[in-house]
Amino acid sequence: MIIPFFFVYAFTCASQSVSEYSQIDRIALSIPSSQTNTTTDIAAYINMHFETDAQKVRAAYTWVANNIKYDAAHLHRVILDEDRNERVTWALERKKGVCENFAAILTDICIKCGLRSYSIEGYTRYNGSVDKSGHAWSAVFVDNDWYLYDPTWDAGFQESGKFIGQTGTNYFKVSPSEFIQSHMPFDPMFQFLDYPLTSQEFSKGFSKSISNKIYFNYRDSVDANEKFAPLERYEAAAERIEKNGIANQNVSTRLKQLRMEKEIIYQDTDADLYNSAVADYKEAMGNFKSFLIYRNNKFLPAKPVAETEAMLDGILKQVRDALNKLKEVNQSKATLTLNTGDVEKVLNDLGSHVKEQKVFLKNYLSTANNK
């Protein structure tokens, strides 16, 4: 990600009176350093000093843009499996990071201040060209709508390979219709537009969609997304991204990442089901051995008939449950699947032995009752 030398667009928020935020900025910049080691501490300070959501997001943005320095030495630091906590911790310890760290910290502070917020990944366009590297920024729901925030671009710029700190507010609380002029999220849902741009339209420099005439209810989509399990989120995002067009390597790479995340979940689910089936088999085998010991002891001490029959019925249920779990594994969407054959065989063998004992028990009880 390259930070632009100057800001291409004069966003609406830039025209706001400086005095409107001066008091908020002053307090945000006075947070004691001892309370800036975690986003929890930063959010607690902000919550203590501000009441409205608008004030809180401004304080969070001001602190991040002024206290996190851009780390040009780690410009290409990419950790695909790094979660938000790692991105936050890594940068807060050093008070420096790249775009993904700026966005993660701002988003985490906002969430801990009680705000709905997302870290958004995508790519950018400035000076008429699409950047070949990816970028990250934040979205926050404030004043009953979604707005976009890019603390990285407001923290300064690069010149001759060096980062020049120069805090601004051009990318603070930008409306989606303005933000799309320079920032394109991988997932079109995070454009927060009723008629999102396609990847191709963005690459060609359009700021409004000319091909997508289908209304997209992003509000309901975002609300639903927050209720989805991780797998559902990945699947929905991948579908939206594919439909929106793969215009460059950035988008293609993001799709590969989503597919990898889906594959990990598929494999983890398969492994859990497989291990659970094996555990069921072991427990069922233990219960079967207990039954055989009881049988060899001539069913003494005596138990009610129903209780004795229930011993075998319970084992058969465990076998069925285990086989159903293995059936799910065999129907997995994972690319790399587990071989369930050996476990299925021993489960079926055990089931056959239990059924034989059910026949034996029935005959035994019938004979005993006729005596």
Short mmCIF file of C-alpha atoms in Angstrom, two decimals:
data_model
loop_
_atom_site.label_atom_id
_atom_site.label_comp_id
_atom_site.label_asym_id
_atom_site.label_seq_id
_atom_site.Cartn_x
_atom_site.Cartn_y
_atom_site.Cartn_z
CA MET A 1 0.00 0.00 0.00
CA ILE A 2 1.37 3.41 -0.98
CA ILE A 3 0.29 6.45 0.95
CA PRO A 4 -0.46 9.33 -1.45
CA PHE A 5 1.62 12.50 -1.46
CA PHE A 6 -1.49 14.60 -1.31
CA PHE A 7 -5.19 14.08 -0.88
CA VAL A 8 -7.08 13.83 -4.12
CA TYR A 9 -10.54 14.57 -2.83
CA ALA A 10 -11.77 17.38 -0.64
CA PHE A 11 -14.23 15.38 1.40
CA THR A 12 -17.14 16.92 3.21
CA CYS A 13 -15.64 16.21 6.61
CA ALA A 14 -12.59 18.32 5.75
CA SER A 15 -14.75 21.42 5.54
CA GLN A 16 -16.04 21.04 9.05
CA SER A 17 -14.98 23.65 11.52
CA VAL A 18 -11.75 22.84 13.33
CA SER A 19 -13.25 24.19 16.54
CA GLU A 20 -15.97 21.55 16.37
CA TYR A 21 -13.42 18.89 17.23
CA SER A 22 -10.68 20.85 18.97
CA GLN A 23 -11.81 20.00 22.50
CA ILE A 24 -12.26 16.33 21.63
CA ASP A 25 -8.83 16.20 19.98
CA ARG A 26 -7.19 17.88 22.96
CA ILE A 27 -8.57 15.28 25.38
CA ALA A 28 -7.80 12.38 23.04
CA LEU A 29 -4.19 13.49 22.70
CA SER A 30 -3.81 13.79 26.46
CA ILE A 31 -4.45 10.12 27.21
CA PRO A 32 -1.60 9.08 29.54
CA SER A 33 0.88 6.75 27.86
CA SER A 34 0.34 4.23 30.67
CA GLN A 35 -3.25 3.86 29.44
CA THR A 36 -2.39 3.26 25.80
CA ASN A 37 -0.93 -0.24 25.97
CA THR A 38 -4.24 -1.91 25.12
CA THR A 39 -7.33 -0.90 23.20
CA THR A 40 -9.34 -1.78 26.31
CA ASP A 41 -7.55 0.94 28.28
CA ILE A 42 -7.85 3.47 25.46
CA ALA A 43 -11.56 2.75 25.06
CA ALA A 44 -12.11 3.02 28.82
CA TYR A 45 -10.51 6.48 28.83
CA ILE A 46 -12.62 7.58 25.88
CA ASN A 47 -15.82 6.22 27.42
CA MET A 48 -15.04 8.06 30.64
CA HIS A 49 -14.54 11.42 28.92
CA PHE A 50 -17.13 11.36 26.13
CA GLU A 51 -20.83 10.62 25.91
CA THR A 52 -21.91 10.52 22.25
CA ASP A 53 -20.86 8.03 19.60
CA ALA A 54 -19.71 10.87 17.36
CA GLN A 55 -17.37 12.17 20.06
CA LYS A 56 -16.00 8.72 20.79
CA VAL A 57 -15.14 7.85 17.19
CA ARG A 58 -13.48 11.24 16.75
CA ALA A 59 -11.37 10.69 19.87
CA ALA A 60 -10.39 7.19 18.74
CA TYR A 61 -9.49 8.41 15.26
CA THR A 62 -7.44 11.31 16.55
CA TRP A 63 -5.48 9.11 18.93
CA VAL A 64 -4.69 6.48 16.28
CA ALA A 65 -3.71 8.94 13.54
CA ASN A 66 -1.41 10.83 15.91
CA ASN A 67 0.14 8.02 17.93
CA ILE A 68 0.63 5.14 15.49
CA LYS A 69 3.45 5.79 13.05
CA TYR A 70 3.59 4.23 9.64
CA ASP A 71 6.17 1.44 9.57
CA ALA A 72 7.68 1.58 6.09
CA ALA A 73 10.11 -1.20 7.06
CA HIS A 74 7.16 -3.60 7.31
CA LEU A 75 5.33 -2.31 4.26
CA HIS A 76 4.94 -5.84 2.89
CA ARG A 77 4.24 -7.52 6.22
CA VAL A 78 1.38 -9.88 5.44
CA ILE A 79 0.23 -12.61 7.82
CA LEU A 80 -2.79 -14.33 6.31
CA ASP A 81 -3.88 -16.13 9.48
CA GLU A 82 -3.28 -13.20 11.80
CA ASP A 83 -6.41 -12.23 13.69
CA ARG A 84 -7.47 -8.75 14.75
CA ASN A 85 -6.04 -9.14 18.26
CA GLU A 86 -2.59 -9.97 16.87
CA ARG A 87 -2.70 -7.01 14.51
CA VAL A 88 -3.64 -4.73 17.39
CA THR A 89 -1.13 -6.11 19.90
CA TRP A 90 1.78 -6.12 17.45
CA ALA A 91 1.27 -2.45 16.55
CA LEU A 92 0.43 -1.12 20.01
CA GLU A 93 3.62 -2.59 21.46
CA ARG A 94 5.67 -0.69 18.88
CA LYS A 95 3.34 2.27 18.35
CA LYS A 96 3.81 1.70 14.65
CA GLY A 97 2.34 -0.45 11.93
CA VAL A 98 0.94 -0.58 8.42
CA CYS A 99 -2.57 0.05 7.15
CA GLU A 100 -4.02 -3.19 8.51
CA ASN A 101 -2.75 -2.27 11.98
CA PHE A 102 -4.13 1.28 11.84
CA ALA A 103 -7.53 -0.05 10.82
CA ALA A 104 -7.51 -2.90 13.35
CA ILE A 105 -6.67 -0.58 16.25
CA LEU A 106 -9.28 2.02 15.31
CA THR A 107 -11.93 -0.64 14.79
CA ASP A 108 -11.13 -2.39 18.08
CA ILE A 109 -11.26 0.83 20.07
CA CYS A 110 -14.61 1.72 18.49
CA ILE A 111 -16.05 -1.72 19.22
CA LYS A 112 -14.92 -1.48 22.83
CA CYS A 113 -16.55 1.94 23.00
CA GLY A 114 -19.82 0.25 22.08
CA LEU A 115 -19.86 1.19 18.39
CA ARG A 116 -20.53 -1.05 15.41
CA SER A 117 -17.33 -1.08 13.44
CA TYR A 118 -15.47 -3.09 10.80
CA SER A 119 -11.93 -3.32 9.53
CA ILE A 120 -12.26 -3.41 5.76
CA GLU A 121 -9.73 -4.73 3.28
CA GLY A 122 -9.52 -3.67 -0.34
CA TYR A 123 -7.39 -1.57 -2.64
CA THR A 124 -7.15 2.06 -3.65
CA ARG A 125 -6.95 4.42 -6.60
CA TYR A 126 -5.25 7.81 -6.70
CA ASN A 127 -3.83 9.98 -9.42
CA GLY A 128 -5.92 7.92 -11.83
CA SER A 129 -4.15 4.63 -11.12
CA VAL A 130 -5.16 1.56 -9.11
CA ASP A 131 -2.55 0.61 -6.52
CA LYS A 132 -1.16 -2.89 -7.04
CA SER A 133 -0.96 -3.55 -3.29
CA GLY A 134 -3.84 -3.93 -0.87
CA HIS A 135 -5.06 -1.49 1.76
CA ALA A 136 -7.21 -1.48 4.89
CA TRP A 137 -9.48 1.07 6.55
CA SER A 138 -12.42 1.21 8.95
CA ALA A 139 -16.18 1.67 8.87
CA VAL A 140 -18.16 2.91 11.88
CA PHE A 141 -21.91 3.22 12.33
CA VAL A 142 -22.51 6.66 13.78
CA ASP A 143 -25.33 9.20 13.51
CA ASN A 144 -27.60 6.44 12.22
CA ASP A 145 -25.48 5.66 9.17
CA TRP A 146 -22.24 4.07 8.03
CA TYR A 147 -19.18 6.24 7.46
CA LEU A 148 -15.64 5.40 6.36
CA TYR A 149 -12.34 6.23 8.07
CA ASP A 150 -8.75 5.87 6.86
CA PRO A 151 -6.34 6.80 9.66
CA THR A 152 -3.37 5.55 7.63
CA TRP A 153 -3.82 8.11 4.87
CA ASP A 154 -4.38 10.81 7.49
CA ALA A 155 -1.26 9.87 9.47
CA GLY A 156 1.16 11.12 6.82
CA PHE A 157 2.71 10.14 3.52
CA GLN A 158 5.73 8.48 1.95
CA GLU A 159 8.42 10.40 0.17
CA SER A 160 11.57 8.84 -1.30
CA GLY A 161 10.95 5.67 0.70
CA LYS A 162 10.53 7.55 3.99
CA PHE A 163 7.39 8.19 5.98
CA ILE A 164 6.60 11.85 6.66
CA GLY A 165 4.19 12.33 9.54
CA GLN A 166 1.53 14.90 8.74
CA THR A 167 -1.72 14.29 10.54
CA GLY A 168 -4.87 15.34 8.74
CA THR A 169 -8.61 14.67 8.81
CA ASN A 170 -9.42 14.37 5.11
CA TYR A 171 -10.37 10.72 5.54
CA PHE A 172 -12.33 11.07 8.75
CA LYS A 173 -16.07 10.28 8.61
CA VAL A 174 -16.34 10.19 4.84
CA SER A 175 -19.63 9.33 3.19
CA PRO A 176 -19.65 6.10 1.16
CA SER A 177 -20.43 7.94 -2.09
CA GLU A 178 -17.28 10.05 -1.66
CA PHE A 179 -15.06 7.33 -0.27
CA ILE A 180 -15.64 5.04 -3.27
CA GLN A 181 -13.78 7.57 -5.40
CA SER A 182 -10.50 6.30 -3.96
CA HIS A 183 -11.20 3.17 -1.88
CA MET A 184 -12.57 -0.12 -3.21
CA PRO A 185 -13.36 -2.88 -0.70
CA PHE A 186 -12.96 -6.47 -1.82
CA ASP A 187 -16.47 -7.21 -0.57
CA PRO A 188 -18.95 -4.87 -2.35
CA MET A 189 -21.21 -4.98 0.71
CA PHE A 190 -18.70 -2.71 2.44
CA GLN A 191 -19.11 0.01 -0.16
CA PHE A 192 -22.30 0.78 1.81
CA LEU A 193 -23.96 1.84 -1.45
CA ASP A 194 -27.39 0.97 -2.82
CA TYR A 195 -25.82 0.55 -6.25
CA PRO A 196 -22.24 -0.65 -5.64
CA LEU A 197 -19.53 -0.24 -8.26
CA THR A 198 -18.12 -3.30 -9.96
CA SER A 199 -14.39 -3.91 -9.81
CA GLN A 200 -14.13 -3.03 -13.48
CA GLU A 201 -15.97 0.27 -13.02
CA PHE A 202 -13.66 1.27 -10.19
CA SER A 203 -10.59 0.37 -12.26
CA LYS A 204 -11.85 2.55 -15.09
CA GLY A 205 -12.21 5.53 -12.79
CA PHE A 206 -15.99 5.65 -12.39
CA SER A 207 -17.38 7.00 -9.14
CA LYS A 208 -20.93 5.80 -9.78
CA SER A 209 -22.16 2.47 -11.05
CA ILE A 210 -23.18 2.45 -14.70
CA SER A 211 -23.77 -1.28 -15.07
CA ASN A 212 -25.24 -2.39 -11.76
CA LYS A 213 -28.89 -1.32 -11.86
CA ILE A 214 -30.03 -3.84 -9.27
CA TYR A 215 -30.75 -2.32 -5.87
CA PHE A 216 -28.55 -3.77 -3.14
CA ASN A 217 -29.92 -3.52 0.38
CA TYR A 218 -26.55 -3.23 2.12
CA ARG A 219 -28.16 -2.31 5.44
CA ASP A 220 -29.98 -5.62 5.73
CA SER A 221 -26.94 -7.46 4.38
CA VAL A 222 -24.64 -5.96 7.01
CA ASP A 223 -27.18 -6.72 9.75
CA ALA A 224 -27.45 -10.33 8.59
CA ASN A 225 -23.67 -10.63 8.29
CA GLU A 226 -23.28 -9.81 11.97
CA LYS A 227 -25.47 -12.81 12.87
CA PHE A 228 -23.70 -15.29 10.60
CA ALA A 229 -21.28 -17.92 11.79
CA PRO A 230 -17.76 -17.53 10.32
CA LEU A 231 -18.34 -20.10 7.56
CA GLU A 232 -21.54 -18.37 6.46
CA ARG A 233 -19.73 -15.03 6.37
CA TYR A 234 -16.91 -16.42 4.24
CA GLU A 235 -19.31 -18.12 1.83
CA ALA A 236 -21.48 -15.01 1.44
CA ALA A 237 -18.46 -12.74 0.98
CA ALA A 238 -16.92 -15.02 -1.65
CA GLU A 239 -20.19 -15.09 -3.58
CA ARG A 240 -20.53 -11.29 -3.51
CA ILE A 241 -16.91 -10.76 -4.57
CA GLU A 242 -17.17 -13.18 -7.48
CA LYS A 243 -20.38 -11.53 -8.70
CA ASN A 244 -18.76 -8.11 -8.50
CA GLY A 245 -15.95 -9.11 -10.85
CA ILE A 246 -12.30 -10.07 -10.51
CA ALA A 247 -10.60 -7.08 -12.07
CA ASN A 248 -7.10 -7.52 -10.68
CA GLN A 249 -4.72 -9.70 -8.68
CA ASN A 250 -5.78 -8.06 -5.41
CA VAL A 251 -9.33 -9.34 -5.78
CA SER A 252 -8.15 -12.77 -6.93
CA THR A 253 -5.86 -13.06 -3.91
CA ARG A 254 -8.67 -12.10 -1.54
CA LEU A 255 -10.90 -14.80 -3.03
CA LYS A 256 -8.14 -17.37 -2.53
CA GLN A 257 -7.84 -16.29 1.10
CA LEU A 258 -11.58 -16.69 1.64
CA ARG A 259 -11.50 -20.14 0.06
CA MET A 260 -8.61 -21.05 2.30
CA GLU A 261 -10.54 -19.88 5.37
CA LYS A 262 -13.52 -21.97 4.23
CA GLU A 263 -11.27 -24.99 3.68
CA ILE A 264 -9.83 -24.63 7.19
CA ILE A 265 -13.33 -24.58 8.69
CA TYR A 266 -14.41 -27.56 6.60
CA GLN A 267 -11.36 -29.55 7.69
CA ASP A 268 -11.71 -28.53 11.34
CA THR A 269 -15.37 -29.56 11.28
CA ASP A 270 -14.48 -32.88 9.65
CA ALA A 271 -11.77 -33.53 12.22
CA ASP A 272 -14.17 -32.77 15.09
CA LEU A 273 -16.80 -35.12 13.67
CA TYR A 274 -14.25 -37.85 13.00
CA ASN A 275 -12.74 -37.61 16.49
CA SER A 276 -16.20 -37.58 18.04
CA ALA A 277 -17.14 -40.73 16.09
CA VAL A 278 -13.97 -42.46 17.29
CA ALA A 279 -14.79 -41.43 20.87
CA ASP A 280 -18.33 -42.82 20.43
CA TYR A 281 -16.85 -46.11 19.19
CA LYS A 282 -14.50 -46.41 22.15
CA GLU A 283 -17.30 -45.71 24.62
CA ALA A 284 -19.64 -48.12 22.85
CA MET A 285 -16.97 -50.84 22.85
CA GLY A 286 -16.42 -50.28 26.57
CA ASN A 287 -20.15 -50.59 27.20
CA PHE A 288 -20.29 -53.75 25.08
CA LYS A 289 -17.48 -55.33 27.08
CA SER A 290 -19.40 -54.49 30.26
CA PHE A 291 -22.46 -56.25 28.85
CA LEU A 292 -20.43 -59.35 27.97
CA ILE A 293 -19.00 -59.49 31.50
CA TYR A 294 -22.54 -59.20 32.87
CA ARG A 295 -23.75 -61.93 30.51
CA ASN A 296 -20.84 -64.25 31.39
CA ASN A 297 -21.76 -63.74 35.02
CA LYS A 298 -25.21 -65.16 34.17
CA PHE A 299 -26.84 -61.76 34.41
CA LEU A 300 -26.14 -61.45 38.11
CA PRO A 301 -26.79 -59.43 40.13
CA ALA A 302 -30.26 -59.45 38.59
CA LYS A 303 -31.59 -56.31 36.93
CA PRO A 304 -35.01 -55.48 35.47
CA VAL A 305 -35.35 -56.88 31.93
CA ALA A 306 -35.87 -53.39 30.46
CA GLU A 307 -32.63 -52.19 32.01
CA THR A 308 -30.68 -55.13 30.57
CA GLU A 309 -32.19 -54.58 27.11
CA ALA A 310 -31.41 -50.87 27.38
CA MET A 311 -27.70 -51.69 27.72
CA LEU A 312 -27.67 -53.12 24.18
CA ASP A 313 -30.02 -50.48 22.76
CA GLY A 314 -27.78 -47.73 24.12
CA ILE A 315 -24.73 -49.27 22.42
CA LEU A 316 -26.58 -49.47 19.10
CA LYS A 317 -27.53 -45.80 19.42
CA GLN A 318 -23.89 -44.89 19.97
CA VAL A 319 -22.94 -46.87 16.86
CA ARG A 320 -25.64 -45.12 14.78
CA ASP A 321 -24.62 -41.68 16.04
CA ALA A 322 -20.99 -42.38 15.19
CA LEU A 323 -21.86 -43.62 11.70
CA ASN A 324 -23.99 -40.52 11.07
CA LYS A 325 -21.04 -38.33 12.00
CA LEU A 326 -18.82 -40.22 9.58
CA LYS A 327 -21.50 -39.82 6.92
CA GLU A 328 -21.25 -36.04 7.36
CA VAL A 329 -17.47 -36.29 6.99
CA ASN A 330 -17.93 -38.22 3.74
CA GLN A 331 -20.25 -35.48 2.44
CA SER A 332 -17.76 -32.73 3.31
CA LYS A 333 -17.06 -29.81 0.97
CA ALA A 334 -13.39 -29.90 1.96
CA THR A 335 -10.81 -30.40 -0.75
CA LEU A 336 -8.76 -32.65 1.52
CA THR A 337 -11.03 -35.24 3.10
CA LEU A 338 -10.53 -37.85 5.81
CA ASN A 339 -10.61 -41.60 5.15
CA THR A 340 -13.36 -43.00 7.35
CA GLY A 341 -13.29 -46.58 6.05
CA ASP A 342 -11.48 -48.24 8.95
CA VAL A 343 -13.65 -46.62 11.61
CA GLU A 344 -16.84 -47.41 9.68
CA LYS A 345 -15.80 -51.07 9.48
CA VAL A 346 -15.22 -51.50 13.22
CA LEU A 347 -18.45 -49.64 13.97
CA ASN A 348 -20.44 -51.89 11.64
CA ASP A 349 -18.77 -54.97 13.12
CA LEU A 350 -19.63 -53.81 16.61
CA GLY A 351 -23.21 -53.15 15.53
CA SER A 352 -23.47 -56.70 14.17
CA HIS A 353 -22.13 -58.17 17.41
CA VAL A 354 -24.60 -56.14 19.47
CA LYS A 355 -27.51 -57.33 17.31
CA GLU A 356 -26.36 -60.93 17.82
CA GLN A 357 -26.43 -60.35 21.55
CA LYS A 358 -29.91 -58.85 21.32
CA VAL A 359 -31.07 -62.11 19.70
CA PHE A 360 -29.29 -64.12 22.37
CA LEU A 361 -30.82 -62.03 25.15
CA LYS A 362 -34.32 -62.42 23.71
CA ASN A 363 -33.94 -66.21 23.51
CA TYR A 364 -32.38 -66.37 26.97
CA LEU A 365 -35.19 -64.37 28.54
CA SER A 366 -37.82 -66.46 26.71
CA THR A 367 -36.23 -69.68 27.98
CA ALA A 368 -35.94 -68.32 31.52
CA ASN A 369 -39.60 -67.29 31.54
CA ASN A 370 -40.73 -70.77 30.41
CA LYS A 371 -38.98 -72.50 33.30
#
